[in-house]
PDB file of C-alpha atoms in Angstrom:
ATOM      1  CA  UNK A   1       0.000   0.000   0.000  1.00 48.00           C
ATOM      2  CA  UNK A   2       1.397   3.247  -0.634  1.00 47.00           C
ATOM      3  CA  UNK A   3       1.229   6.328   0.694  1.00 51.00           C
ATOM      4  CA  UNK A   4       1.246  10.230   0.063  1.00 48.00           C
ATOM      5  CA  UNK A   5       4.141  11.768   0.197  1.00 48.00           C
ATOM      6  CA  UNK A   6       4.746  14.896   2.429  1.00 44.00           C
ATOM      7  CA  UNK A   7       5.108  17.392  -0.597  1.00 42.00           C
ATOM      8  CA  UNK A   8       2.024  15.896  -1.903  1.00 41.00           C
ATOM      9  CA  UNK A   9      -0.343  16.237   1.107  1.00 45.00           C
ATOM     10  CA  UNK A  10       0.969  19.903   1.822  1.00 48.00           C
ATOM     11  CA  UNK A  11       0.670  20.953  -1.849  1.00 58.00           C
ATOM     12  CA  UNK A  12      -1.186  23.917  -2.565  1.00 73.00           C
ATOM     13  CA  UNK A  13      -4.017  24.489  -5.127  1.00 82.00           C
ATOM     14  CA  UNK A  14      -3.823  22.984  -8.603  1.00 90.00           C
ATOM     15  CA  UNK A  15      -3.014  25.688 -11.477  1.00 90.00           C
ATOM     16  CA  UNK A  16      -6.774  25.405 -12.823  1.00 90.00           C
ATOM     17  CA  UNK A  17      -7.791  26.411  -9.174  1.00 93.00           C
ATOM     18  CA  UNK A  18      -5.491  29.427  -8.425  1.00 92.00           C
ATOM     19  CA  UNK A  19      -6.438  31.126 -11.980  1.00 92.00           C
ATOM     20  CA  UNK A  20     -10.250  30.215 -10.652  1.00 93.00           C
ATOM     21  CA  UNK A  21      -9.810  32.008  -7.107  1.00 91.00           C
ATOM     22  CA  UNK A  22      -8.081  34.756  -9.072  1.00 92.00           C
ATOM     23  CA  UNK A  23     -10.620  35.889 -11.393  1.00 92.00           C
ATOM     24  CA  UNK A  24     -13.649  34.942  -9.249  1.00 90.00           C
ATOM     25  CA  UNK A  25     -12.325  37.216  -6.742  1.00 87.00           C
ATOM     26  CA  UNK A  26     -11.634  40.079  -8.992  1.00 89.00           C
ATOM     27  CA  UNK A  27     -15.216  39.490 -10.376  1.00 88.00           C
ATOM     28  CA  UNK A  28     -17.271  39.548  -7.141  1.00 82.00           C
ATOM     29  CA  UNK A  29     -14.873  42.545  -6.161  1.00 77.00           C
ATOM     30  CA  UNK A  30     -15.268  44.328  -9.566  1.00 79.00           C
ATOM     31  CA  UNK A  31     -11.742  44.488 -10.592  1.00 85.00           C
ATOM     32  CA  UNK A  32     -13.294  43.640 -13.597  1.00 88.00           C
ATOM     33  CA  UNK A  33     -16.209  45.119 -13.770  1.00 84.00           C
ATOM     34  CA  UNK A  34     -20.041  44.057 -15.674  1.00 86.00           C
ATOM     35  CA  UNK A  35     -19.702  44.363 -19.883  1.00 90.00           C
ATOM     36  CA  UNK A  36     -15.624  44.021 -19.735  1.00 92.00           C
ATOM     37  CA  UNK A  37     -14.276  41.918 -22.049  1.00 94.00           C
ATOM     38  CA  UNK A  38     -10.327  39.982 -21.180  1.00 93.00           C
ATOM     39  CA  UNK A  39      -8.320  37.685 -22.984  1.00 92.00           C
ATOM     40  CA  UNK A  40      -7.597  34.336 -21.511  1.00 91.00           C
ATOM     41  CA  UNK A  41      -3.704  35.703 -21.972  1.00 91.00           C
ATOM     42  CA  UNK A  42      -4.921  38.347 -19.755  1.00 91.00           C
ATOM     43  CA  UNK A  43      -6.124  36.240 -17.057  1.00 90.00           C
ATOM     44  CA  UNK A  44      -3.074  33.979 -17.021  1.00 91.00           C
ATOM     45  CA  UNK A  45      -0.726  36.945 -17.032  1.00 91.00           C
ATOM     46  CA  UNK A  46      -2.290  38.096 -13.533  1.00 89.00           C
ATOM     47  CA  UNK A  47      -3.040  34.293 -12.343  1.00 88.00           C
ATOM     48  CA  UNK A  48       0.675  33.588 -13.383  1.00 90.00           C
ATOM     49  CA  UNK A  49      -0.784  30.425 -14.961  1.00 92.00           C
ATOM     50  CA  UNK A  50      -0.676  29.083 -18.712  1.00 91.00           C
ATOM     51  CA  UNK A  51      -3.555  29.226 -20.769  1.00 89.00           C
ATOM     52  CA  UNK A  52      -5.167  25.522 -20.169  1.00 90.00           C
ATOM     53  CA  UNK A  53      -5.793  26.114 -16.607  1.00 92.00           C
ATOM     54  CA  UNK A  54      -7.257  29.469 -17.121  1.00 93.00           C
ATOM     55  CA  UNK A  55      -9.755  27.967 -19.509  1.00 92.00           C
ATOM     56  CA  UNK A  56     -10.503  25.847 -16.745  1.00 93.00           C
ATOM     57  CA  UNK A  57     -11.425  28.413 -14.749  1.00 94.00           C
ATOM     58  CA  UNK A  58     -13.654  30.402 -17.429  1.00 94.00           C
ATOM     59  CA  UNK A  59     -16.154  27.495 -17.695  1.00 94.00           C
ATOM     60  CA  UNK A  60     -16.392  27.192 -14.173  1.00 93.00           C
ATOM     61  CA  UNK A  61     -17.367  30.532 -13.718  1.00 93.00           C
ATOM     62  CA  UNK A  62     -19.699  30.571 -17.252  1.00 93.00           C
ATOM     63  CA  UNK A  63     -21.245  27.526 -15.286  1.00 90.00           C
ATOM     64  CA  UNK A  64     -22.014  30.059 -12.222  1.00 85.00           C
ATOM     65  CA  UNK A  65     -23.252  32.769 -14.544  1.00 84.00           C
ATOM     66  CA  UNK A  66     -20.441  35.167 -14.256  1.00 88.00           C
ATOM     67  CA  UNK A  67     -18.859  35.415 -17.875  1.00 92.00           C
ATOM     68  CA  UNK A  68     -20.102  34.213 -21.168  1.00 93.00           C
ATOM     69  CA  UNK A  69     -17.237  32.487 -23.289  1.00 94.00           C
ATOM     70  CA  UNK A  70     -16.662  33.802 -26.975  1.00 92.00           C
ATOM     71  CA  UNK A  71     -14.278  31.452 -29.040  1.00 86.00           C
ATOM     72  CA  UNK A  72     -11.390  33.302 -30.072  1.00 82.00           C
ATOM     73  CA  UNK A  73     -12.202  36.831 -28.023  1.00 87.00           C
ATOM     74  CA  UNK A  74     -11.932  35.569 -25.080  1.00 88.00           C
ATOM     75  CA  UNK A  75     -14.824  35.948 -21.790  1.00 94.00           C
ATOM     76  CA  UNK A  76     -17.499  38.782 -21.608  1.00 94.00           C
ATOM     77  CA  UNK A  77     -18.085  39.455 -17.375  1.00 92.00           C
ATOM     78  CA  UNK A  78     -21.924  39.572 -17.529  1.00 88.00           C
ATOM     79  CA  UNK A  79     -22.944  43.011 -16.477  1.00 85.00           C
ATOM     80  CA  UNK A  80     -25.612  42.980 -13.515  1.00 81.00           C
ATOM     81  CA  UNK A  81     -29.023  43.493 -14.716  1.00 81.00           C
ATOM     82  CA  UNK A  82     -32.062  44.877 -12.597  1.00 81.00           C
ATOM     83  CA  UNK A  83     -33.451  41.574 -12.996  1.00 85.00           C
ATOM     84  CA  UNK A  84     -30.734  39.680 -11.869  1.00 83.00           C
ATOM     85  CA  UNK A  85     -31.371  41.400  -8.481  1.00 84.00           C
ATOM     86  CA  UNK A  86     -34.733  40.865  -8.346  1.00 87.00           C
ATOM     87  CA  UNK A  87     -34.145  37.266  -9.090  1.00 91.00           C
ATOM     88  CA  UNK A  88     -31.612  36.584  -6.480  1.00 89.00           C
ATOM     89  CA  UNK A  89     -32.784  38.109  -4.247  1.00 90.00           C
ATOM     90  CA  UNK A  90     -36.138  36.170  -4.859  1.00 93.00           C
ATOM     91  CA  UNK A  91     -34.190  33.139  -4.666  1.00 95.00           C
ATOM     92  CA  UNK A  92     -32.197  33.705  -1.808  1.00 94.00           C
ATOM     93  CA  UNK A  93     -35.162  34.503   0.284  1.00 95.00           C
ATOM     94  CA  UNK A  94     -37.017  31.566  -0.762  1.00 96.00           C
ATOM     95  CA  UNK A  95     -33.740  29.384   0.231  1.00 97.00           C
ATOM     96  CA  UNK A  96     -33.687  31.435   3.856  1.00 97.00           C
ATOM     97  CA  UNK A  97     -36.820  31.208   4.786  1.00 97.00           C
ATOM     98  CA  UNK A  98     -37.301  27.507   4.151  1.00 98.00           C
ATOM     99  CA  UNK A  99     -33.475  26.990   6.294  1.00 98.00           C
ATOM    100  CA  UNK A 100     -35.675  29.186   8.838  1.00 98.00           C
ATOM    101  CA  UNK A 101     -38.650  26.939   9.296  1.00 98.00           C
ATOM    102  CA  UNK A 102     -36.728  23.714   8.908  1.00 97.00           C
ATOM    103  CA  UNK A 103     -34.810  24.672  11.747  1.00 97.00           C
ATOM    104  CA  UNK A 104     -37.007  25.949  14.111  1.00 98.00           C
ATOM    105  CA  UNK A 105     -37.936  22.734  15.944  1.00 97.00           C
ATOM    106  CA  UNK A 106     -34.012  22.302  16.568  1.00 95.00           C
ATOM    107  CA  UNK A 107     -33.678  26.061  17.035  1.00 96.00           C
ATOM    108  CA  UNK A 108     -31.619  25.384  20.419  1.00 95.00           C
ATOM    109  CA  UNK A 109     -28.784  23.744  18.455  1.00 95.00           C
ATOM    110  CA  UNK A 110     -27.454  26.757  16.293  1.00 96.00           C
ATOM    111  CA  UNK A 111     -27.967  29.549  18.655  1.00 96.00           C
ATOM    112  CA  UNK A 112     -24.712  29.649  20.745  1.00 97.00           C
ATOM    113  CA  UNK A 113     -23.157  29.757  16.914  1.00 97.00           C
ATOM    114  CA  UNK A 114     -25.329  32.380  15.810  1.00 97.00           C
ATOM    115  CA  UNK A 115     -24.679  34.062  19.302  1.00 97.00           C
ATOM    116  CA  UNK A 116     -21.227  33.890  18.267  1.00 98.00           C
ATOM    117  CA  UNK A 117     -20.789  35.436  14.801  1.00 97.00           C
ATOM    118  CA  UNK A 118     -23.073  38.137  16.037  1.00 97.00           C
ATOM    119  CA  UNK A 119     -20.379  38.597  18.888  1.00 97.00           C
ATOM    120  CA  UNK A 120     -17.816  39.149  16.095  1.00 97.00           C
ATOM    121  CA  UNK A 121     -19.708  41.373  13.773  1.00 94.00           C
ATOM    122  CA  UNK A 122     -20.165  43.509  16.993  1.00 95.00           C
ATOM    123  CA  UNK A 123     -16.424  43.404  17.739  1.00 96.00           C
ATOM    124  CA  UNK A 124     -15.720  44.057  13.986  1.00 93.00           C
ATOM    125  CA  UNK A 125     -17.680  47.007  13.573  1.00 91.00           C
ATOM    126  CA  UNK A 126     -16.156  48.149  17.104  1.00 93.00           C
ATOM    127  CA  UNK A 127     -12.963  47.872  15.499  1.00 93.00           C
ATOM    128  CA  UNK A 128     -13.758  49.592  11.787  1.00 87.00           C
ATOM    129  CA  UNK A 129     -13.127  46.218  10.028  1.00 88.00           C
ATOM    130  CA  UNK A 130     -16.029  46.484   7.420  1.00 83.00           C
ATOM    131  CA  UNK A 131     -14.147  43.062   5.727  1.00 82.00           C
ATOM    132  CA  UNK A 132     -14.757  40.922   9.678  1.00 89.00           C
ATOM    133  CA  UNK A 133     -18.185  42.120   9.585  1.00 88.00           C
ATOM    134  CA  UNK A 134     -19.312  41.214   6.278  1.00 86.00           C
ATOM    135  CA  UNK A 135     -17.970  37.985   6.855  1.00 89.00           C
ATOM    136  CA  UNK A 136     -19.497  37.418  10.066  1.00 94.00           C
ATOM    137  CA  UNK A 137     -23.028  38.449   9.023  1.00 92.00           C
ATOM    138  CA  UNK A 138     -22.438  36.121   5.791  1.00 92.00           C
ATOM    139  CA  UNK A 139     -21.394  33.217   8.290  1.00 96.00           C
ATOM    140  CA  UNK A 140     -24.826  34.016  10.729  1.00 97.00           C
ATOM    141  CA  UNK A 141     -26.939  33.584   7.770  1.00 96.00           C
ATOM    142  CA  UNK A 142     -25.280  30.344   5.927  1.00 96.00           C
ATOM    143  CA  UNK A 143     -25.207  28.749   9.822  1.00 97.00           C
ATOM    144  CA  UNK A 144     -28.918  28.867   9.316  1.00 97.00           C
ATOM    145  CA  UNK A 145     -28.821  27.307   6.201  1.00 97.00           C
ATOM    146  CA  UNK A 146     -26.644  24.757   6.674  1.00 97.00           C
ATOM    147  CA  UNK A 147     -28.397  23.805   9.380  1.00 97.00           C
ATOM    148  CA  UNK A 148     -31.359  22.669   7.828  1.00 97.00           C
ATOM    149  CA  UNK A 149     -29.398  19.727   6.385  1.00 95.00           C
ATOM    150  CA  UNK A 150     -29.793  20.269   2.225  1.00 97.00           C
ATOM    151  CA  UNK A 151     -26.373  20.561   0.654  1.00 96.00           C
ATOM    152  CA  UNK A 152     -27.593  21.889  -2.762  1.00 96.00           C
ATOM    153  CA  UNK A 153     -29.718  24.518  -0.626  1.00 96.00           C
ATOM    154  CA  UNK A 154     -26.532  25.584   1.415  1.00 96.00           C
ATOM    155  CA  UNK A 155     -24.008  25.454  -2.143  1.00 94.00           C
ATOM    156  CA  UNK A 156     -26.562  27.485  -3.635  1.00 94.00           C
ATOM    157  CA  UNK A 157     -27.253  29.948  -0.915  1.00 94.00           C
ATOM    158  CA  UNK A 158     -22.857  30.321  -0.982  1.00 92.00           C
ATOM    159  CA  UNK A 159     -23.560  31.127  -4.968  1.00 88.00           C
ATOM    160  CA  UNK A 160     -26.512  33.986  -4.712  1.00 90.00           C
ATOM    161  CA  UNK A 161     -24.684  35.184  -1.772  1.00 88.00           C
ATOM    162  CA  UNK A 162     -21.570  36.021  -4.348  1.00 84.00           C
ATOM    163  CA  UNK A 163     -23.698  37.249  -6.581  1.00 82.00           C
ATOM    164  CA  UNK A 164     -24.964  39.680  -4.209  1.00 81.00           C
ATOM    165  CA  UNK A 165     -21.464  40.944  -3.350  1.00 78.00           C
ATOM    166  CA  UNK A 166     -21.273  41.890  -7.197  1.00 76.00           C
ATOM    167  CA  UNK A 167     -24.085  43.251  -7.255  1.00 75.00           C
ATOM    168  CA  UNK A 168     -22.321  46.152  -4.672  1.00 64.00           C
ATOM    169  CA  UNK A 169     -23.149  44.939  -1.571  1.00 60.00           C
ATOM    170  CA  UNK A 170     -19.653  45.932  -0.305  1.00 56.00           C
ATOM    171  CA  UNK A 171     -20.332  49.622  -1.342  1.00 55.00           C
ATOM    172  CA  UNK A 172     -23.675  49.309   0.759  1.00 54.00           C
ATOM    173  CA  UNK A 173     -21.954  48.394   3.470  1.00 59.00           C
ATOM    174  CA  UNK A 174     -19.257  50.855   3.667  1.00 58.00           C
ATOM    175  CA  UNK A 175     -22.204  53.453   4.388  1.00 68.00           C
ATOM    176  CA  UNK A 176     -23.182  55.349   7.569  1.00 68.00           C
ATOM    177  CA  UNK A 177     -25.496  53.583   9.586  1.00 81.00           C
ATOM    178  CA  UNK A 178     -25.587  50.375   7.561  1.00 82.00           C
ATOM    179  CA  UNK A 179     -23.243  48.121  10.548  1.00 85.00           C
ATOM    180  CA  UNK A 180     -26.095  49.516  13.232  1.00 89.00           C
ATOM    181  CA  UNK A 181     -29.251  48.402  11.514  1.00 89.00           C
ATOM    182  CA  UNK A 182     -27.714  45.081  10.757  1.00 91.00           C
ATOM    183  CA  UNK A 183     -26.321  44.201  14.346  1.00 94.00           C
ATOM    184  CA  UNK A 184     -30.069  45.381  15.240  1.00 96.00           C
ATOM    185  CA  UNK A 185     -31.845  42.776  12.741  1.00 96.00           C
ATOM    186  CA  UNK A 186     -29.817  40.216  13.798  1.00 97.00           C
ATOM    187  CA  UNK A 187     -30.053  40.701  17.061  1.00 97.00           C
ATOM    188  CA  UNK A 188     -33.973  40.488  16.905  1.00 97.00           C
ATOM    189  CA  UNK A 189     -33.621  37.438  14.729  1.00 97.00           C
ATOM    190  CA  UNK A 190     -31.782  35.797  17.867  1.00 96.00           C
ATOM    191  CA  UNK A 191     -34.585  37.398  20.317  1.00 96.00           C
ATOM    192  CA  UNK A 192     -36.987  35.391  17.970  1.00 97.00           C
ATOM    193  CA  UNK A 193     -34.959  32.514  17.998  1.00 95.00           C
ATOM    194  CA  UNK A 194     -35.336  32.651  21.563  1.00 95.00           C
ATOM    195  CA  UNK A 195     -39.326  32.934  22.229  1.00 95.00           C
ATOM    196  CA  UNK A 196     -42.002  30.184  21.301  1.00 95.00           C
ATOM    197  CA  UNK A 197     -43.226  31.926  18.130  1.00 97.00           C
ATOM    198  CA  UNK A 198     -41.899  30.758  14.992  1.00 98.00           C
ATOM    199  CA  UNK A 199     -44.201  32.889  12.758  1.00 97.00           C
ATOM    200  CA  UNK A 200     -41.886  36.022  14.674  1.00 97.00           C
ATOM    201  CA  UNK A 201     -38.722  33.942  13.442  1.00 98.00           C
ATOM    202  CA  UNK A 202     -39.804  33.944   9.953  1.00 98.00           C
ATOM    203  CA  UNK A 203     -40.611  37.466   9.673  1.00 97.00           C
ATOM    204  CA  UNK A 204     -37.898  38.977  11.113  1.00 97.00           C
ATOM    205  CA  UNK A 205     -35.656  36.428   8.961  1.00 97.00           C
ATOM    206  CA  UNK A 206     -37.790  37.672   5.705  1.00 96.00           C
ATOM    207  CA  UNK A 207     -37.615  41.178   6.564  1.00 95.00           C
ATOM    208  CA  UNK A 208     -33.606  41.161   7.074  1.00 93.00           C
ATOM    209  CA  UNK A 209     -33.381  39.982   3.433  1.00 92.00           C
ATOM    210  CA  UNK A 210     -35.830  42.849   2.305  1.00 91.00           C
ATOM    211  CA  UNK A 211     -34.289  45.407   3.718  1.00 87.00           C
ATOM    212  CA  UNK A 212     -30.725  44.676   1.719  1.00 81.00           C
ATOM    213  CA  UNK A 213     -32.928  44.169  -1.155  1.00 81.00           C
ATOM    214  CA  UNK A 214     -34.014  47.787  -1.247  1.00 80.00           C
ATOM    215  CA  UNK A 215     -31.054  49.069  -0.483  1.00 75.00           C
ATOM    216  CA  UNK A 216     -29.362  46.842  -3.266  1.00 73.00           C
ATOM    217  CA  UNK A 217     -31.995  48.013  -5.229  1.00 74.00           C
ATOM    218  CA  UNK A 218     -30.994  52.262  -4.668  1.00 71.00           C
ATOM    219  CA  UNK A 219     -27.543  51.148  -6.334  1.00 60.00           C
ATOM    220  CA  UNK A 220     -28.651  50.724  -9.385  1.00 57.00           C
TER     221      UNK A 220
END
C-alpha cells in the first residue's frame, strides 16, 4: 500500500484552481467590472498560470453565470441586470426562509453559533473592520442554512450570496449607519430565535433579506 508523500499532502491548489480564485475574486470585487471583455492571456498573465488552466477556470465561472465564453475573443463578465437582483434576491429569500422553518424545531442547536458570529460582527464594527463584519453576518446567515441539512440549498445559498457581493453589496456596506441596523436585525432574529413563536422567526428572517434588497436596489 502506498502512501502520500509529504510534498504531496501539503501541496497547494492545482493551477486550474489558483487562476479560478483569481478571477472569481476580482469578479465579485469588480476588478473587472459588468460588460468588460479579457483575454484568456490576460487572465493567465495576472493568475501567473498558462492558458489551459485558465480555460478551466472560465467554464467554471460561465457555469455560475459570471462570464459568457466567446471562441477566439476571449470571456465577456456579464454586467448585472435589474433583474438579476430581483431574481436573487427572490431566490435567496425563498432558500432562507425555508433553512428558517426547517430549523425551528431544533432552534436550540445553532444559537450559541449564531450568538457567536453576532459577537464578532459587533467586535468588527467596534474595530472599523467592514471586511470581519461582512464575513461574520455572511457566516450568521449560511449557519442557518446549513443547518437545515440540504447541501444543494446551502451550495446554492454560498452562490446567490456572491452574486450579491457583485451586485455592490460591499459599497452598501461601507455606508453610515448600515453596521447599526444590521447588528439590530440580527439581534432580533436571535430574540426570535429565543421565544415560542416561529411565525416572529420567519418574519424577522424575511424582513432582514428585504431590507438589503431595497437598499441593493438604490444602487442601481
Amino acid at each position: 500500500m502506498t502512501h502520500p508523500t509529504a510534498s504531496a499532502r501539503t501541496a497547494g491548489p492545482s493551477a486550474a484552481e489558483r487562476a479560478y480564485r483569481h478571477l472569481k475574486r476580482a469578479i465579485l470585487e469588480q476588478v473587472y467590472p459588468g460588460g468588460q471583455l479579457i483575454s484568456e492571456g490576460e487572465i493567465a498573465e495576472a493568475a501567473g498560470v498558462s492558458r489551459t488552466p485558465v480555460r478551466e477556470a472560465l467554464l467554471r465561472l460561465e457555469a455560475e453565470g459570471l462570464v459568457a465564453l466567446y471562441p477566439k475573443r476571449g470571456a465577456l463578465i456579464r454586467p448585472v441586470s435589474t433583474r438579476e437582483i430581483t431574481d436573487v434576491i427572490e431566490a435567496r429569500r425563498l432558500v432562507e426562509l425555508h433553512a428558517a422553518e426547517r430549523v425551528w424545531p431544533r432552534r436550540a442547536e445553532i444559537r450559541a453559533d449564531l450568538a457567536r458570529w453576532l459577537d464578532e460582527m459587533r467586535q468588527a464594527h467596534a474595530a472599523g473592520d467592514v471586511t470581519a463584519l461582512m464575513a461574520a453576518d455572511r457566516a450568521f446567515h449560511a449557519t442557518v442554512v446549513e443547518a437545515a441539512g440540504n447541501e444543494i440549498l446551502a451550495e446554492l445559498y454560498q452562490r446567490l450570496r456572491d452574486r450579491q457581493l457583485r451586485m455592490g453589496e460591499a459599497s452598501f456596506r461601507l455606508s453610515p449607519g448600515w453596521a447599526d441596523v444590521v447588528l439590530a436585525e440580527h439581534a432580533g432574529q436571535l430574540a426570535a430565535l429565543d421565544g415560542d413563536d416561529m411565525q416572529a422567526w420567519l418574519d424577522a428572517v424575511g424582513a432582514h433579506v428585504d431590507n438589503a434588497a431595497t437598499v441593493l436596489r438604490t444602487l442601481r
